[in-house]
Structure formats: C-alpha cells, structure tokens
Coordinates of C-alpha atoms and ligand atoms in Angstrom, one line a residue:
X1 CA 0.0 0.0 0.0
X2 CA 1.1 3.6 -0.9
X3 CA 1.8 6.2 1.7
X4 CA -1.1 8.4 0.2
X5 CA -4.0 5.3 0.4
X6 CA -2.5 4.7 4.2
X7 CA -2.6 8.7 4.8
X8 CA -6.0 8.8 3.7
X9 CA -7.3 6.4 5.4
X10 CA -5.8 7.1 8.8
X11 CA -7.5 10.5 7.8
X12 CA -11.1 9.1 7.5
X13 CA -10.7 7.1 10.5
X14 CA -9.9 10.1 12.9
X15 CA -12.2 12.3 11.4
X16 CA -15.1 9.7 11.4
X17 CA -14.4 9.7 15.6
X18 CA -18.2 10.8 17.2
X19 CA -16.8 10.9 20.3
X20 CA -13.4 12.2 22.4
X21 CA -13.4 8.9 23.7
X22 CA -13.7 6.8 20.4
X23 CA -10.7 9.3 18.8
X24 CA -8.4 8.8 21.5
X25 CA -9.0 5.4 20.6
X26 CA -8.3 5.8 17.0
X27 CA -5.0 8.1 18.1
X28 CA -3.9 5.2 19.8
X29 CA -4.0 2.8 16.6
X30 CA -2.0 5.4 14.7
X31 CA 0.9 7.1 17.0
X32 CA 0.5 4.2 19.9
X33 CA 3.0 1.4 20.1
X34 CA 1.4 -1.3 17.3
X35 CA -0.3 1.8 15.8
X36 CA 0.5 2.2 11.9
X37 CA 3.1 5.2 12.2
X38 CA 5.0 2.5 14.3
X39 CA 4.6 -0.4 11.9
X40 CA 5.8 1.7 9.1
X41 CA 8.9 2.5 10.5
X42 CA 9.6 -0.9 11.7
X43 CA 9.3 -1.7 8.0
X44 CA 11.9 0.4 6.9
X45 CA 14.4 -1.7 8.1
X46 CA 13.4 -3.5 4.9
X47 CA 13.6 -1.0 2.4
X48 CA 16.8 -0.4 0.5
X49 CA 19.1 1.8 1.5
X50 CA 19.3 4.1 -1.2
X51 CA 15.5 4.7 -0.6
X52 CA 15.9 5.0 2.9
X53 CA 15.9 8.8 3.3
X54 CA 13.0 9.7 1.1
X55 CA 11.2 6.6 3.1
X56 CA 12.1 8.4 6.2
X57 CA 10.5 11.3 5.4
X58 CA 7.5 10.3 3.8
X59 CA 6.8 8.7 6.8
X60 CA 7.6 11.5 8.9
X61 CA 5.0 14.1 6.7
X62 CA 2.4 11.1 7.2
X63 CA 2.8 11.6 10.6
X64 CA 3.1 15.3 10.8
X65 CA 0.0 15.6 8.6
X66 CA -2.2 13.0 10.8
X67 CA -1.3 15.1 14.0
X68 CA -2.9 18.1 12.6
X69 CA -6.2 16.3 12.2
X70 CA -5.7 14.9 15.3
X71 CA -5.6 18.2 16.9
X72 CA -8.0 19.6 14.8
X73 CA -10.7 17.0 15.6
X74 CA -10.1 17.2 19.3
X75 CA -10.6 20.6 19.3
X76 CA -13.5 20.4 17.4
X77 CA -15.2 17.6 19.5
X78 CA -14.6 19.5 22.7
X79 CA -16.2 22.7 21.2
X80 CA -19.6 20.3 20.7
X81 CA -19.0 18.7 23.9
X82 CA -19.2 22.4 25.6
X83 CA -22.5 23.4 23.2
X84 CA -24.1 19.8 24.3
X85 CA -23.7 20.4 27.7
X86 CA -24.8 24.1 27.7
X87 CA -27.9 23.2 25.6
X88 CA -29.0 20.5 28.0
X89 CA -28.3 22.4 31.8
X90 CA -31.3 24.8 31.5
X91 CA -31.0 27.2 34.4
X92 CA -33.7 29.1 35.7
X93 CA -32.2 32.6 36.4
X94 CA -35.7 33.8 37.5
X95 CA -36.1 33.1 40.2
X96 CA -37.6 35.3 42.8
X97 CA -35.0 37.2 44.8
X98 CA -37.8 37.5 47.4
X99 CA -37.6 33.8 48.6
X100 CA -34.2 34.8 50.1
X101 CA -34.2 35.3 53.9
X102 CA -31.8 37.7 55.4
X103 CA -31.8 37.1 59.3
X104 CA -32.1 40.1 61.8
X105 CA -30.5 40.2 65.1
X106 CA -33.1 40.5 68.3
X107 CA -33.6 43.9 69.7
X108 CA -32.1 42.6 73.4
X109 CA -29.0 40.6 72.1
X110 CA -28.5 43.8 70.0
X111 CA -28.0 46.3 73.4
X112 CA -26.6 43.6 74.8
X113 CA -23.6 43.6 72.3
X114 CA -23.4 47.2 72.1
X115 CA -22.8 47.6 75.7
X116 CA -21.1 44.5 75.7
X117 CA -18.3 46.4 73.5
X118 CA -18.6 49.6 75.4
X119 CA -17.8 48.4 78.8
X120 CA -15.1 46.4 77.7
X121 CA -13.3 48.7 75.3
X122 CA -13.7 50.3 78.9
X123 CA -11.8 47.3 80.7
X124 CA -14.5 46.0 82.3
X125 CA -14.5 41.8 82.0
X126 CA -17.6 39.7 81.4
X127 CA -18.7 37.6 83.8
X128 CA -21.0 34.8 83.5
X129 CA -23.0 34.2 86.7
X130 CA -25.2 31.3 87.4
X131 CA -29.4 31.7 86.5
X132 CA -30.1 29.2 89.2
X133 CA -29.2 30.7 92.6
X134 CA -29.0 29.8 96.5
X135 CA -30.6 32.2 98.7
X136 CA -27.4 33.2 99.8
X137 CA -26.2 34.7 97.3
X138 CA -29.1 36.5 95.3
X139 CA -30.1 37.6 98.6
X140 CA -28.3 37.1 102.3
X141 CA -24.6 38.2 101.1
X142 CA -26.4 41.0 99.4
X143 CA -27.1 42.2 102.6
X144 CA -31.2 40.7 102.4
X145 CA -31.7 38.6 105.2
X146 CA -34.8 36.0 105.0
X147 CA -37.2 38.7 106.6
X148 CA -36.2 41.8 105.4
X149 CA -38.6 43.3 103.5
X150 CA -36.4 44.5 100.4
X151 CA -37.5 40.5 99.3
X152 CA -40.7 42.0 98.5
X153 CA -39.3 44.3 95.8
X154 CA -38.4 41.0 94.1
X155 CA -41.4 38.4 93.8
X156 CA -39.0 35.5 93.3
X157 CA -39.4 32.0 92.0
X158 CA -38.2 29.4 94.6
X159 CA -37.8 25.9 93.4
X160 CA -37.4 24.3 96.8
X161 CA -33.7 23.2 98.6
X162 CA -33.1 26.4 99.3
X163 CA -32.6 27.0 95.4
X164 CA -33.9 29.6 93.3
X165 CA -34.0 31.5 89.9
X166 CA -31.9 34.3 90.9
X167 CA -34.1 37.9 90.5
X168 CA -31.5 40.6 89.8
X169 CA -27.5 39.8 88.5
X170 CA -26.8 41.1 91.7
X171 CA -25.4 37.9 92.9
X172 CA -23.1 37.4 90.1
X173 CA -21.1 40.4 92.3
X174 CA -20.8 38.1 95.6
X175 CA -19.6 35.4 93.1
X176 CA -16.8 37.2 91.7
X177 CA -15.9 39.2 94.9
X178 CA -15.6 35.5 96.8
X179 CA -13.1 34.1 94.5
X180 CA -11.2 37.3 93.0
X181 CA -9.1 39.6 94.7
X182 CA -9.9 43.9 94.0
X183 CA -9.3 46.1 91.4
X184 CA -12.0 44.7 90.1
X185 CA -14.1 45.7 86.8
X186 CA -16.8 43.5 85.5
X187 CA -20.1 43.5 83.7
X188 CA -22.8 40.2 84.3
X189 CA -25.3 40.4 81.3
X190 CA -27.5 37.8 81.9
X191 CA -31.6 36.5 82.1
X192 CA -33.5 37.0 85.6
X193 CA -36.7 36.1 86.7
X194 CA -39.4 37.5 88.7
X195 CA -43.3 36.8 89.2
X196 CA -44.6 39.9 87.2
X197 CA -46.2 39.9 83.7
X198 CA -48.0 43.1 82.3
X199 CA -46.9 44.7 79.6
X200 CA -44.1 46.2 80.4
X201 CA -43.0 43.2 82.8
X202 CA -42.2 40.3 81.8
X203 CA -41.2 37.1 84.2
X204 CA -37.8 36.8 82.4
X205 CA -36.2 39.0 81.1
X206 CA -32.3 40.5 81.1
X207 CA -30.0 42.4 83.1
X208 CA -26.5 43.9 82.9
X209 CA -24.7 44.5 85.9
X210 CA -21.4 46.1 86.8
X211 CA -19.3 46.1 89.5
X212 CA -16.2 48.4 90.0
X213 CA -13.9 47.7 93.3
X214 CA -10.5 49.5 94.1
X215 CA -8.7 52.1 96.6
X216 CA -10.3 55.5 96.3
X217 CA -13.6 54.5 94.2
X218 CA -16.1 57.1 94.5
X219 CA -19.4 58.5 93.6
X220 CA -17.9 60.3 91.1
X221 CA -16.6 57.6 89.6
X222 CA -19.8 55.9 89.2
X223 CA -20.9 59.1 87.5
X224 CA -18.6 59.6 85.3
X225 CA -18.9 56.0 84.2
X226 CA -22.7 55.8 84.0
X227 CA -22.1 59.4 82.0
X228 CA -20.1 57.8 79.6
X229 CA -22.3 54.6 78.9
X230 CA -25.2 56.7 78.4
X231 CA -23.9 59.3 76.2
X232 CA -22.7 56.4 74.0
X233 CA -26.2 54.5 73.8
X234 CA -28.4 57.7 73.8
X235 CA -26.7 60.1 71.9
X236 CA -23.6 62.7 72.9
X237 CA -26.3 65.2 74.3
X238 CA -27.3 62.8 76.9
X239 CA -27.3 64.1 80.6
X240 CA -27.7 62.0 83.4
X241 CA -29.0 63.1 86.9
X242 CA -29.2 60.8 90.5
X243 CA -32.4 60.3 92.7
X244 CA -31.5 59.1 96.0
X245 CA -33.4 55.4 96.3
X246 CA -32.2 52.5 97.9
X247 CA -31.6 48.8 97.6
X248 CA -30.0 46.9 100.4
X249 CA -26.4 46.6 98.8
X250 CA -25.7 49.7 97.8
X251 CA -24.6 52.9 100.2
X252 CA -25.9 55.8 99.2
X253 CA -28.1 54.2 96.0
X254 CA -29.4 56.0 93.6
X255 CA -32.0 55.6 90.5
X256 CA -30.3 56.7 87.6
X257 CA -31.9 59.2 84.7
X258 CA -31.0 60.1 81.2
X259 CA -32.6 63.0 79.5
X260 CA -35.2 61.9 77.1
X261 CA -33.2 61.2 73.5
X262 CA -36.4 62.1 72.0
X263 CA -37.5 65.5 73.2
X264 CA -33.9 66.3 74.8
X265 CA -36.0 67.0 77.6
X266 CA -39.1 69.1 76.5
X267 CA -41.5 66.6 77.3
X268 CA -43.1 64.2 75.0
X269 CA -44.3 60.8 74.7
X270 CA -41.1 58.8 75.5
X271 CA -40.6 60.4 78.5
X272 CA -44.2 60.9 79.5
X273 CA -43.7 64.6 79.8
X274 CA -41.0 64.8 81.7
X275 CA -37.8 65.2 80.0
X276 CA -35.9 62.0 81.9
X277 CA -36.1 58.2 81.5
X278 CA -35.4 55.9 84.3
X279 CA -32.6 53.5 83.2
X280 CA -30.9 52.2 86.2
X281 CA -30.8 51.4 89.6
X282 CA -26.8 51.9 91.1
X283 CA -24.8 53.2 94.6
X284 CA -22.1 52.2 96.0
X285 CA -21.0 48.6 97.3
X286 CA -22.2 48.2 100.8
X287 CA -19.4 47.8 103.4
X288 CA -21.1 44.8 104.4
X289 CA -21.6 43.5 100.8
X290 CA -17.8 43.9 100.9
X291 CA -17.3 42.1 104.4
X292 CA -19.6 39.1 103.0
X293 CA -16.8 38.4 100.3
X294 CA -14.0 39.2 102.8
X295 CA -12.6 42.3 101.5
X296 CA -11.9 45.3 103.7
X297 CA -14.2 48.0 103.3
X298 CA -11.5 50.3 105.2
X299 CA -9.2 49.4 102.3
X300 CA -11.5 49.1 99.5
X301 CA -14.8 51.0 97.6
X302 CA -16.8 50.0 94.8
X303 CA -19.3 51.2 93.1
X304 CA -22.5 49.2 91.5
X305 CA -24.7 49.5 89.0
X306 CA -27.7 47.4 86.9
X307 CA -30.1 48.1 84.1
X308 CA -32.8 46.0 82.4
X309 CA -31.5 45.4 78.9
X310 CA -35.3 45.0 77.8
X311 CA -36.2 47.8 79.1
X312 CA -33.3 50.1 77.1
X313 CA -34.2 48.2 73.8
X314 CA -38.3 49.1 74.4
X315 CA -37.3 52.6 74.6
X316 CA -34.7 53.1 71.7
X317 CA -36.8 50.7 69.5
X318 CA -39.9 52.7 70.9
X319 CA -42.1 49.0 71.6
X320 CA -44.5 49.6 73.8
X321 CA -45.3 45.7 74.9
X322 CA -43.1 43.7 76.4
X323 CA -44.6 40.4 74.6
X324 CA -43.5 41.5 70.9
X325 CA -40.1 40.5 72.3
X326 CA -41.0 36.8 73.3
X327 CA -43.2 35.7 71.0
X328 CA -41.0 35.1 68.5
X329 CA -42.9 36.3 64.9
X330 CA -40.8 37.3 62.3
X331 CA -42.8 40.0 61.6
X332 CA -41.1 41.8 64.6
X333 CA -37.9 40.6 64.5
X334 CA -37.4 41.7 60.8
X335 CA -37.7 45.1 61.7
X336 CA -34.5 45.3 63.4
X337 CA -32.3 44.3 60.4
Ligands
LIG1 N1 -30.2 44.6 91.4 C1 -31.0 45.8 91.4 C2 -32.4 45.5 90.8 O1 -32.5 44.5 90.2 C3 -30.3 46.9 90.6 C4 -29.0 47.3 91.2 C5 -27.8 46.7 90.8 C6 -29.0 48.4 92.1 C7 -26.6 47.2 91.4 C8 -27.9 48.8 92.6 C9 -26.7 48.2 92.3 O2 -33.3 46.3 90.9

C-alpha cells in the first residue's frame, strides 16, 4: 500500500471519531506502540538503503500531517462537547429574589452587644454568673436577710432546697468578689426572673450588671462612668441626673436618669412629659456587701450599677409591649435588620 492510500485512510478514521473517547482510541491505533506510524517504521528496516531517506521522510510528513487532524478533531469535539452540555443544563435565572431570607439580630442581644463592647473597650470583663441561685447569694450576702422586706421588691421563684432563679445579677457580684481579689471591673449580662407579667413586665427578662472595686472609688466615679455609657447609647447630648433610692447593697443608692433622647428633655411621649427616663438602679457597694466576700471596706470601695437590657431596647426601638419581644414572629424581629 502507498503512503497516500495509508494517509487517507488514517485520515477518515480520525475524522469519522463521534466521540473524544472513540478518537483517543483511534489516536492510539496510529501514534500508539502497534499503531501504523510504528509499523511503518519498523518496515523500513526493509527498504533499501538508497531509498531509505526519502522513506524516512515520507513517513515522517504522514505523521506530521495526521497530527494536525488529530488536533483539529479534538478541538472540534470538545467545542460540541461544551454546546451539548450548555444546551441540556437549563438554568432558571428567574427566580424570585424575594424567597431569600436575610436574618435580623433581636432587639435585646442587639443592646446587649453594644454595651457589651462599650464596657469592655472600657476594661471591664464579662462575667458569666449562674441563673439558678441559692438564697445566699441573690439575697443574704447581698445584705437581704430571710425577713427583710427589700424581698418584697423582688417576687422570686423558689424551686425548693433552698434553690432559686436568681431575680437581679446582683449575685453574680458576691460570686466574683468571693473568688477574686480587688481592682476589680466586670459586667454580668445575663436573664432574671421575677413573678410579674403586664406589659411592660415580663417574668424573664435581662440584666447587665457592673461592678467596679479598688482604693479611692467614689461616687464620682460611678458618674462619670454611667455618664459615659449613656452618652454612648443615647446620643452625645445625653445628661444624666441621680435620685437618691435604695436597695440593700448599695450605700448611698441611687436611681439613675437620662434625659429623654427624644425630646432632649421638653416633654413628650417617651418620656411621659418629663424630660428624663429611668434607666438604672446603682450606689455604691455596701461595706457589708464587701465584708460578706472578705474584702476590707477600710481598704477598699466600689461602686455598682444594673439596668434592664429590655427595658433600654423598648425605649430606643420605641415598643411599647413587652410580649412582641417573646413571642418570636418574624414579623417583629425583621424590623430590626
Ligand atoms: N439589682 C437591682 C435591681 O434588680 C439593681 C441594682 C444593681 C441596684 C446594682 C444597685 C446596684 O433592681
């Protein structure tokens, strides 16, 4: 057979090939090891030498010329592979962008974050204080023993054993006081419970408390920190004033008001006409409060404050029932994105 009937047919066979599978087949019968390229050259051996070169090279052109349809064809078959494939993958690109749901973050883990960050960016720490309390320490190191009536402030949920769901983060101080040694500088965000439901009360709902013990601590102090926190979540304009209240633990306490962020204290809903909101209850630590965790009260001050989260977030987010927090319907909840 003559180099042109083997080149032609080599030819028809690769471009015949339907599939990149059946021409790498093909490929392999020319250029593999028993393909034809091979066979011819093992034949030369056989040809005389005076024919030798011009042999040579007609088998190298053969060769040469059957790579280029080689290449050719693969290229080609991938190109329909490609089409194929883009033809038969029908994508829906119309989808409704509606059906997408963004989540929102709950109006009381919100505050909770932001003064989370304030206070410590302020050096405070974060402690994490039990829900489930003794008596002891939501109340008697607090400086409430079993009949003083401060427990009536607090209706609290006993759960027999002397155990309880503690009612204020208040004990989370006694907690850290007993096992760590002054300066101290800590926040307790955390749940409470008390037996109250209307619609501002709920019977769980969250606290922050903060506790600052070290030499010299005074009421400034607390001022100047409560200033700070409140100018931060209510707006630079923000004044607070003191009432003079009390709670058991604290020595002189006070109630703590900011200046409506609404009306900047003209009078208006918010504020129920009066220019201030009630935010928090604070004083200074009790020397006995301090005695109870053995520290020395002749050595050391602190100063104590707590705030209901819930209440913070139903005045900035101006909701005026308690429930819409609880009840989980996303309806609410997407309003805070
Ligand atoms: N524990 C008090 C309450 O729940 C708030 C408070 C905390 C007051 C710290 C003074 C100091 O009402």
């Amino acid at each position: 057979m003559d180099y042109n009937d083997i080149l032609a047919q080599a030819n028809d066979k690769l471009v015949s090939a339907r599939s990149e599978r059946e021409l790498a087949e093909i490929k392999a019968s020319i250029f593999g090891k028993n393909g034809t390229i091979t066979e011819l050259m093992k034949k030369l051996k056989d040809v005389p030498p005076e024919q030798k070169p011009q042999a040579g090279k007609a088998i190298n052109d053969l060769r040469v010329k059957l790579a280029e349809t080689c290449e050719q064809k693969e290229k080609q078959l991938h190109r329909e592979k490609i089409e194929q494939a883009l033809a038969s993958e029908n994508l829906d690109l119309s989808i409704d962008k509606c059906c997408a749901h963004v989540g929102a973050i709950h109006p009381i883990n919100q505050i909770r974050k932001k003064l989370t960050d304030y206070f410590v960016g302020n050096g405070y720490i974060v402690y994490d204080s039990p829900e489930i309390e003794t008596d002891y320490y939501n109340f008697q190191a607090l400086n409430i023993p079993p009949d003083h009536p401060a427990r009536d402030m607090q209706d609290t949920f006993f759960i027999g054993n002397g155990m309880l769901l503690r009612s204020q983060t208040s004990a989370g101080q006694i907690r850290l006081m007993e096992k760590h040694k002054p300066p101290l500088k800590m926040i307790c965000p955390g749940r409470v419970f008390r037996n109250d439901d209307d619609s501002t009360h709920s019977p769980v709902f969250h606290q922050m408390e903060g506790l600052v013990v070290d030499k010299n601590v005074t009421l400034c102090d607390l001022k100047g920190a409560l200033e700070g926190f409140a100018k931060f979540i209510f707006g630079g304009q923000t004044a607070i004033r003191f009432r003079p209240s009390y709670f058991p633990f604290t020595e002189p306490s006070v109630e703590v008001d900011v200046s409506c962020f609404n009306c900047h204290g003209k009078g208006c809903r918010v504020c129920k006409n009066t220019g201030w909101i009630e935010i928090l209850g604070a004083g200074m630590v009790n020397r006995k409060v301090l005695e109870n965790c053995g520290i020395d009260p002749n050595e050391y001050h602190g100063f104590a404050f707590g705030m209901g989260l819930d209440r913070i977030a139903m005045i900035q987010c101006s909701i005026d029932d308690i429930k819409l927090m609880w009840e989980n319907d996303v309806r609410f909840i997407r309003q805070f994105r």
